Short mmCIF file of C-alpha atoms in Angstrom, two decimals:
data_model
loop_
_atom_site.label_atom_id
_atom_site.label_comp_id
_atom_site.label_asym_id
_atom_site.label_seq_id
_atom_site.Cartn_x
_atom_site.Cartn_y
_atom_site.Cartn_z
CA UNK A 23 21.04 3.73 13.06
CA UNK A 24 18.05 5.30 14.40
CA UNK A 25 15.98 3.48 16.83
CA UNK A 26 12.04 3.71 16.01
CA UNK A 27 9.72 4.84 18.31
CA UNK A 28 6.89 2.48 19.96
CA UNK A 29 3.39 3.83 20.40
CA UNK A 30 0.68 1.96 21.56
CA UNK A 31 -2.52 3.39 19.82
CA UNK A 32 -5.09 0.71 20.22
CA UNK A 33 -5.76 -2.82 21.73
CA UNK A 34 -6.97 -4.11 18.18
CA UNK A 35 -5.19 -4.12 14.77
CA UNK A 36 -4.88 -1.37 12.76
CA UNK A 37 -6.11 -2.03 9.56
CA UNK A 38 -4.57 1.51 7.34
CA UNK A 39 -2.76 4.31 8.20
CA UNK A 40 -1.15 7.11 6.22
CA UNK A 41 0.77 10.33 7.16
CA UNK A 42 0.47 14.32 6.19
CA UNK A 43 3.17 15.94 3.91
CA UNK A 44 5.32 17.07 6.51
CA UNK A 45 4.92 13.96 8.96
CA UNK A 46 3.32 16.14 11.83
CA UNK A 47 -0.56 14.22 11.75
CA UNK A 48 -1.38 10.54 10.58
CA UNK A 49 -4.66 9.20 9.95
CA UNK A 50 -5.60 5.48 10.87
CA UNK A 51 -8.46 3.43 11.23
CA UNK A 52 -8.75 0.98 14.13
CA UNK A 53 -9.88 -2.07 11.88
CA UNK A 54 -13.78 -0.57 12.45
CA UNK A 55 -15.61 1.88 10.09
CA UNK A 56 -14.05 5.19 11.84
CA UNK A 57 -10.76 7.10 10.89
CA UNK A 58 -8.71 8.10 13.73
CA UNK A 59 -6.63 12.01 12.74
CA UNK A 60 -3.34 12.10 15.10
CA UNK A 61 -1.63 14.50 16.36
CA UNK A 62 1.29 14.53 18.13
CA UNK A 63 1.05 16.17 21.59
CA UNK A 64 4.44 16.21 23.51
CA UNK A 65 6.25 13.08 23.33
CA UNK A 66 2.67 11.29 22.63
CA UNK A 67 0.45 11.05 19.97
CA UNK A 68 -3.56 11.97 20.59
CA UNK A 69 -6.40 11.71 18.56
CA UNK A 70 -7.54 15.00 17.33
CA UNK A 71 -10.65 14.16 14.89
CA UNK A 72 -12.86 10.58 14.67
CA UNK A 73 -14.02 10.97 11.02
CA UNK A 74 -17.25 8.30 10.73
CA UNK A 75 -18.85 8.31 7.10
CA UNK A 76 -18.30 4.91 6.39
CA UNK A 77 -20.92 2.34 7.38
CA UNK A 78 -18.08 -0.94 7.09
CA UNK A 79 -14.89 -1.11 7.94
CA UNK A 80 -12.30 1.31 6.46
CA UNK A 81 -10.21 -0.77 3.72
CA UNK A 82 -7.86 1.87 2.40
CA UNK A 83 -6.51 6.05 2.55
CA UNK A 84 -4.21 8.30 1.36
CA UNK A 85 -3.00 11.54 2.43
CA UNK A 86 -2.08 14.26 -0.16
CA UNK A 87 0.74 15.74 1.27
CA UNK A 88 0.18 19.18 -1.33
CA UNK A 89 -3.46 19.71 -1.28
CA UNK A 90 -3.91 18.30 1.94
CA UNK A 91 -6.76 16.09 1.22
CA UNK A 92 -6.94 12.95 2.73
CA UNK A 93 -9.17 10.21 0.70
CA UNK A 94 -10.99 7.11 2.33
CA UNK A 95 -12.36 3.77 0.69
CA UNK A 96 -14.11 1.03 2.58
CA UNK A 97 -16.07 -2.42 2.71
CA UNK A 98 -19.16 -0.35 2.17
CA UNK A 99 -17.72 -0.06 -1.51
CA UNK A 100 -17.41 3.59 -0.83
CA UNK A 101 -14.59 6.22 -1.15
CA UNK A 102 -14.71 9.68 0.25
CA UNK A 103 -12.38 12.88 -0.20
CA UNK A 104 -11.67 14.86 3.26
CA UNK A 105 -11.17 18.74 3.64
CA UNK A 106 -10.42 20.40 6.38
CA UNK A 107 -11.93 23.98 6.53
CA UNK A 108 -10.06 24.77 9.98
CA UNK A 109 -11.96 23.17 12.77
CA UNK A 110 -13.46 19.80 11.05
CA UNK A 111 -13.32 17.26 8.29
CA UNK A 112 -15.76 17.64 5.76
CA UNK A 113 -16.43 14.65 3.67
CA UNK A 114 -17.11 14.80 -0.26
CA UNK A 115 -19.00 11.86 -1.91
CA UNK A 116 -16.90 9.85 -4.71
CA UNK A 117 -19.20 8.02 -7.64
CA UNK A 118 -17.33 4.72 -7.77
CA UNK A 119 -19.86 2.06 -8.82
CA UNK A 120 -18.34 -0.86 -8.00
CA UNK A 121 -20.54 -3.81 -6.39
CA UNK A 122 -17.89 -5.27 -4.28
CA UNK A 123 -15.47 -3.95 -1.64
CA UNK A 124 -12.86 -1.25 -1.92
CA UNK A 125 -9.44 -2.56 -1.21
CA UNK A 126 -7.51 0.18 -1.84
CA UNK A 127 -6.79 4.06 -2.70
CA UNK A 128 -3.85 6.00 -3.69
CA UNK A 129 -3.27 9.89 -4.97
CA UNK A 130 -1.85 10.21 -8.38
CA UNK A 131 1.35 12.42 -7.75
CA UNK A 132 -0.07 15.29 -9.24
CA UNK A 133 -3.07 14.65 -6.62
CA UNK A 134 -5.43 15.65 -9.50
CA UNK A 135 -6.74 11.53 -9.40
CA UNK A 136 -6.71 8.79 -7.16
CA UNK A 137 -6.80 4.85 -8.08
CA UNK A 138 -9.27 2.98 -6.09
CA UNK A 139 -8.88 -1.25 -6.24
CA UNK A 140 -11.79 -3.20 -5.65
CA UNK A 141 -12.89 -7.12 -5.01
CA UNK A 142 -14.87 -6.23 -8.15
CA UNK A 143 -12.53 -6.79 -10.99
CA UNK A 144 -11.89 -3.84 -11.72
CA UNK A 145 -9.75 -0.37 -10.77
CA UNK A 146 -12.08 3.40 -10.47
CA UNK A 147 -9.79 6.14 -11.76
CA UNK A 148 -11.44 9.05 -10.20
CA UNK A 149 -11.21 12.63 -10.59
CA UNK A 150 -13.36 16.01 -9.72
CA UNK A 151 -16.04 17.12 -12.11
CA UNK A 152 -16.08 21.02 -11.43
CA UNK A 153 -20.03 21.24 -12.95
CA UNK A 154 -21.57 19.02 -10.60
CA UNK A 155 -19.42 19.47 -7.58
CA UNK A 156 -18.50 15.76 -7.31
CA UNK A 157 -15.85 13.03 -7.88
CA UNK A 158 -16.58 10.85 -10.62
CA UNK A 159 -14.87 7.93 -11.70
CA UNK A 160 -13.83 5.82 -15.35
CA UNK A 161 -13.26 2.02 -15.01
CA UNK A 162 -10.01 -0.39 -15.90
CA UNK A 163 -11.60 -3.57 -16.15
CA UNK A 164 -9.89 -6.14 -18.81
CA UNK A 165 -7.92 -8.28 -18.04
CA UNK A 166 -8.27 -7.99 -14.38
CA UNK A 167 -9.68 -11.55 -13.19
CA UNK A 168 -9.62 -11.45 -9.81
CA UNK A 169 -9.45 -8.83 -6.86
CA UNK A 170 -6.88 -5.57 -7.24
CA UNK A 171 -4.82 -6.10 -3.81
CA UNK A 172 -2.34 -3.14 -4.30
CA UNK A 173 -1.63 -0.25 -6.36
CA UNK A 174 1.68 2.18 -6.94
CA UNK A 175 1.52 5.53 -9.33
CA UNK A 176 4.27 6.20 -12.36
CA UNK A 177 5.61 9.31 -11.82
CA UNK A 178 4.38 10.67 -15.18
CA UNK A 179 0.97 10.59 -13.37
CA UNK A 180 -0.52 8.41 -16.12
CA UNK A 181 0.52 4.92 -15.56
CA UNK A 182 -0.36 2.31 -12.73
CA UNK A 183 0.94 -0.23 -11.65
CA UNK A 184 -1.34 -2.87 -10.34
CA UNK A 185 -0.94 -6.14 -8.00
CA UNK A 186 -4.13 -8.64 -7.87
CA UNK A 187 -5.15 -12.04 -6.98
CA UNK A 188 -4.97 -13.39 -10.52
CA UNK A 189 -0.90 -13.79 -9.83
CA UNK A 190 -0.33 -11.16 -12.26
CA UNK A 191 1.17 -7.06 -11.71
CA UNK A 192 -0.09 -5.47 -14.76
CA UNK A 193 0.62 -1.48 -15.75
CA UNK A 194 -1.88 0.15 -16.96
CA UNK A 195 -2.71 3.74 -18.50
CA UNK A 196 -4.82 5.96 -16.89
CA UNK A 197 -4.70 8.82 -19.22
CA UNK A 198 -8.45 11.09 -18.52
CA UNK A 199 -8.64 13.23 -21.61
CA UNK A 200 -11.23 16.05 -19.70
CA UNK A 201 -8.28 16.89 -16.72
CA UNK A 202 -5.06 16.44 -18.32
CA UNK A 203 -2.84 16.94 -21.75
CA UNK A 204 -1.72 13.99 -24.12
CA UNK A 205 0.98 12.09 -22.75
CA UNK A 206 4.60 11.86 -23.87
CA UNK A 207 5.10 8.14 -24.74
CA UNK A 208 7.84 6.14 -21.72
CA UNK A 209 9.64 3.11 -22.22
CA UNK A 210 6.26 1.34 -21.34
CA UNK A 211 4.63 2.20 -24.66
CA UNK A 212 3.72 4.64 -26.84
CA UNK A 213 -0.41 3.61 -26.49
CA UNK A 214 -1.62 5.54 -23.60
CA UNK A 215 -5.63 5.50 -24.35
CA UNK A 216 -7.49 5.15 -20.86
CA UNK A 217 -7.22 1.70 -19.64
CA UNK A 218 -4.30 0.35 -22.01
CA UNK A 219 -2.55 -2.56 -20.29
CA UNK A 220 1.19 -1.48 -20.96
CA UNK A 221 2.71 -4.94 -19.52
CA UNK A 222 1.27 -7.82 -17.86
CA UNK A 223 3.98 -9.50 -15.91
CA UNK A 224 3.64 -13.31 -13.87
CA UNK A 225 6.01 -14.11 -10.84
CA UNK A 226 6.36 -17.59 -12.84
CA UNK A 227 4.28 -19.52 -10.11
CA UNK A 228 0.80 -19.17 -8.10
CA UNK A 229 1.26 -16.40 -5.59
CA UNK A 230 -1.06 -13.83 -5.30
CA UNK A 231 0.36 -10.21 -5.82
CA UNK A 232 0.39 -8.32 -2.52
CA UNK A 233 2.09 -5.21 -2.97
CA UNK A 234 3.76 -3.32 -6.64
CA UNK A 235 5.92 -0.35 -6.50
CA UNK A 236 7.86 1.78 -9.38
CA UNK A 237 11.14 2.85 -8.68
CA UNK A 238 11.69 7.00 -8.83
CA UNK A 239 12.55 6.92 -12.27
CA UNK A 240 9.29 4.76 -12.93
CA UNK A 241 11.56 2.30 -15.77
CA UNK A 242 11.47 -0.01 -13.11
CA UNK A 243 8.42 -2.22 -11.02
CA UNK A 244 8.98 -4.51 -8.18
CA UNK A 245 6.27 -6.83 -6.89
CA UNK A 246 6.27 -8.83 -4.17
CA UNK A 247 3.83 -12.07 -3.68
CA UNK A 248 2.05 -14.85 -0.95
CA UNK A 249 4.24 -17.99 -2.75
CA UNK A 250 6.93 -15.75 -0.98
CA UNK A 251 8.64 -14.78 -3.88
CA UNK A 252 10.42 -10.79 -5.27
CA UNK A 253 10.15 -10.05 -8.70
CA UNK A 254 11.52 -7.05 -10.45
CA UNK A 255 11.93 -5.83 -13.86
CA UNK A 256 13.99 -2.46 -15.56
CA UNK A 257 11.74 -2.07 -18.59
CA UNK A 258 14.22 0.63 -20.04
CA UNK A 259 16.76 -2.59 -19.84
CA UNK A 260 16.31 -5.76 -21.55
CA UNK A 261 12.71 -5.83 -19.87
CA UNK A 262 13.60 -9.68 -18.35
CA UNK A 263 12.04 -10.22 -14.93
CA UNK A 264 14.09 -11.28 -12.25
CA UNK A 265 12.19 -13.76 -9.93
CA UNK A 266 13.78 -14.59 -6.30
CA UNK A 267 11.65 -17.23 -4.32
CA UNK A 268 13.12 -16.71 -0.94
CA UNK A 269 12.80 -18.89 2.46
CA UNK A 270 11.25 -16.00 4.16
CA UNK A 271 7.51 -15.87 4.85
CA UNK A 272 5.76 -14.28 2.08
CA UNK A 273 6.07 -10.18 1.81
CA UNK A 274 3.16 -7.98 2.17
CA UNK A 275 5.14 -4.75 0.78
CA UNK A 276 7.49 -3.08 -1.07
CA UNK A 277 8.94 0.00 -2.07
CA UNK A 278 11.68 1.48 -4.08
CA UNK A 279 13.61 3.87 -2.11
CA UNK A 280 16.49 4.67 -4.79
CA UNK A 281 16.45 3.62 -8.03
CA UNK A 282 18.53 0.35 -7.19
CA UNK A 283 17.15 -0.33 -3.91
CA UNK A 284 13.93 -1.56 -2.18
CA UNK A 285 12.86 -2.04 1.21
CA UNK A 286 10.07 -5.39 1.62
CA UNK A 287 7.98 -6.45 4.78
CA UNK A 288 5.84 -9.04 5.41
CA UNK A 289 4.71 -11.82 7.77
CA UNK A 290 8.48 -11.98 9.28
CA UNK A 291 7.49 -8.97 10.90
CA UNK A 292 10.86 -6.86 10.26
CA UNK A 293 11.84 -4.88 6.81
CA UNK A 294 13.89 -6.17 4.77
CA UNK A 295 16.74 -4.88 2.15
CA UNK A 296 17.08 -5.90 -0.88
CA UNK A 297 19.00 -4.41 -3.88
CA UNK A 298 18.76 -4.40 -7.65
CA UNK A 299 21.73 -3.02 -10.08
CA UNK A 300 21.71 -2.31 -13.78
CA UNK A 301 22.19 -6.03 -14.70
CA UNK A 302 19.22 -6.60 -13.39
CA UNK A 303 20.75 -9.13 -10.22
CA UNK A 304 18.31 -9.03 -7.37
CA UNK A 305 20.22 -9.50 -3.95
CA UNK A 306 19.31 -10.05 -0.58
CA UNK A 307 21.46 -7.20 1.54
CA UNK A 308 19.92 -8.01 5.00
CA UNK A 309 17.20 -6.84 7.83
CA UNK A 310 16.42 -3.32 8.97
CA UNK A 311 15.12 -4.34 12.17
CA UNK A 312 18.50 -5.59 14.73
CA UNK A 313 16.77 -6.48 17.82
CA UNK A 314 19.00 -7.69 20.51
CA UNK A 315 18.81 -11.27 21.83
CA UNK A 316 17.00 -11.44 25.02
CA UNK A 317 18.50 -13.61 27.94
CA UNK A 318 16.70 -16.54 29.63
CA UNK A 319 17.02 -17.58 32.95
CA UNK A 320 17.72 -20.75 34.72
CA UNK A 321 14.57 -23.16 34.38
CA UNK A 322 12.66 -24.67 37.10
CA UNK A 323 11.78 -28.30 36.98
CA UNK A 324 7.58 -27.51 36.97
CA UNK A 325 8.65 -25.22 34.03
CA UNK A 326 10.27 -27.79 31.94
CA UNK A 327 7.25 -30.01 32.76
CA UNK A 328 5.01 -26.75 31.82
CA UNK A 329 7.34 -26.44 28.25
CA UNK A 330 7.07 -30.07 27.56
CA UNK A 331 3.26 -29.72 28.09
CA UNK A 332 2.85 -26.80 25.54
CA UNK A 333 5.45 -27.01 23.35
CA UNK A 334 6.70 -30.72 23.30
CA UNK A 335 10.55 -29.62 24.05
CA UNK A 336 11.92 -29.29 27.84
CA UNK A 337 14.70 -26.65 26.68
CA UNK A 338 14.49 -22.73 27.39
CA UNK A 339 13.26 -22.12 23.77
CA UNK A 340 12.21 -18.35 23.47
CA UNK A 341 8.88 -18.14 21.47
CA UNK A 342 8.90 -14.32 21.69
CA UNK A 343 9.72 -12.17 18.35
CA UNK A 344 12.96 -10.63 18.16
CA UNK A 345 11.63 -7.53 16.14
CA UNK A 346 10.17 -4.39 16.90
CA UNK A 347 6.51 -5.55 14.87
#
């Protein structure tokens, strides 16, 4: 197995990243209104360009790893597209009109659109109008109820898939009629009119949706949610979701690496595998993250007293995280 690598960036969270196409730079933002362009120098990484057009903090960005565009969106319910001309990063100005915070962005796969999810109900589909040298954006705003915490594109670049805090992952179409050709119908629907909800799907409790993803065939959608619970479903199957509520903390992401696995992390601060076959059984296969049990010493009697002080228990219990995170 391949051990990762540990760099200490900052002192304070870090509140987005995202990498290049070909995994040389990352951008992150240190949980401020800046966005921080690595590079990696040596053996360490350094920060080549401080990009600083948004007046909040930085909620969301996405790298797109053909055009090599990177796109922002941030508290100050603001998005932004990034160019690089060669020596700096020039920022373009995205119409979004939303009156609440950006959560979110992602690059269709085409990288001809980007999805931006907002505390505002609603989801901007945004793409570049050529006449007036801007990015303009069309709203998905029924039945959305609550904020859109988490977004993953269909490989067809028309559907969505769409994680919010009404407990529901919805897929939706996204289908712009001035950029792009009718689409062939998928085993989502045939419907594919801008803002069709394909499927609305409920993790059968109260948890809010944190994180969607569509495997690389895009029949299937995982979602993961806060009552700690995994819920997948093969729409080219028998379209039944499979529910797991585990005794983990709750997950904060997912993502399908083959079409019958997916990789989760969350609060328990190491990833986790999980696989799903073509019966549509979801199983637990184990963690990613093997950290090696560290050794305590003998105890002395003022720190027993100390132990029994702080934590109520005179034993050698080791409070310290066993993972990587």
């Amino acid at each position: 197995s391949v051990m990762p690598e540990v760099h200490e960036l900052v002192l304070g969270p870090i509140s987005c990243h995202c990498w290049n196409g070909d995994r040389t730079k990352f951008a992150m933002s240190p949980n401020n209104n800046e966005v921080h362009i690595y590079s990696k120098k040596g053996t360490k990484w350094a920060v080549e360009h401080v990009l600083k057009e948004h007046g909040q903090r930085v909620t969301g960005m996405d790298w797109a790893p053909n055009c090599d565009r990177l796109v922002t969106s941030g508290a100050d319910r603001n998005a932004y597209v990034w160019s690089y001309n060669g020596k700096e990063w020039k920022p373009s100005l995205v119409i979004l009109r939303i009156n609440r915070a950006a959560t979110m962005v992602k690059w269709s796969p085409q990288e001809n659109k980007f999805a931006v999810g907002s505390g505002a109900r609603l989801i901007s589909i945004c793409y570049f109008e050529e006449e007036n040298d801007w990015w303009v954006s069309k709203h998905i705003k029924k039945p959305l109820r609550s904020t859109v915490l988490s977004l993953d594109w269909h490989p067809d670049n028309i559907l969505l898939g769409v994680g919010s805090c009404d407990f529901k992952a919805r897929v939706f179409s996204t289908y712009v009629k001035e950029i792009e050709e009718k689409p062939a119908s998928t085993c989502w629907g045939k419907k594919m009119t801008f803002g069709n909800c394909m499927a609305e799907f409920s993790n059968s409790g109260g948890g809010w949706v944190h994180d969607v993803s569509f495997s690389p065939s895009g029949n299937k959608l995982a979602w993961v949610g806060h009552d700690a619970s995994i819920s997948v479903v093969n729409q080219a199957g028998d379209g039944q979701v499979t529910t797991i509520k585990h005794s983990y903390l709750p997950y904060l992401s997912c993502q399908f690496m083959t079409e019958n696995s997916l990789v989760t992390a969350g609060y328990d601060c190491y990833p986790a595998l999980w696989s799903h076959d073509d019966q549509g059984k979801l199983t637990y296969i184990n963690k990613l993250d093997q950290a090696e049990k560290k050794g305590t010493g003998h105890l002395s009697a003022m720190e027993k007293f100390k132990g029994l002080d702080k934590r109520a228990t005179t034993g050698a219990e080791d409070t310290s995280l066993q993972s990587t995170h």
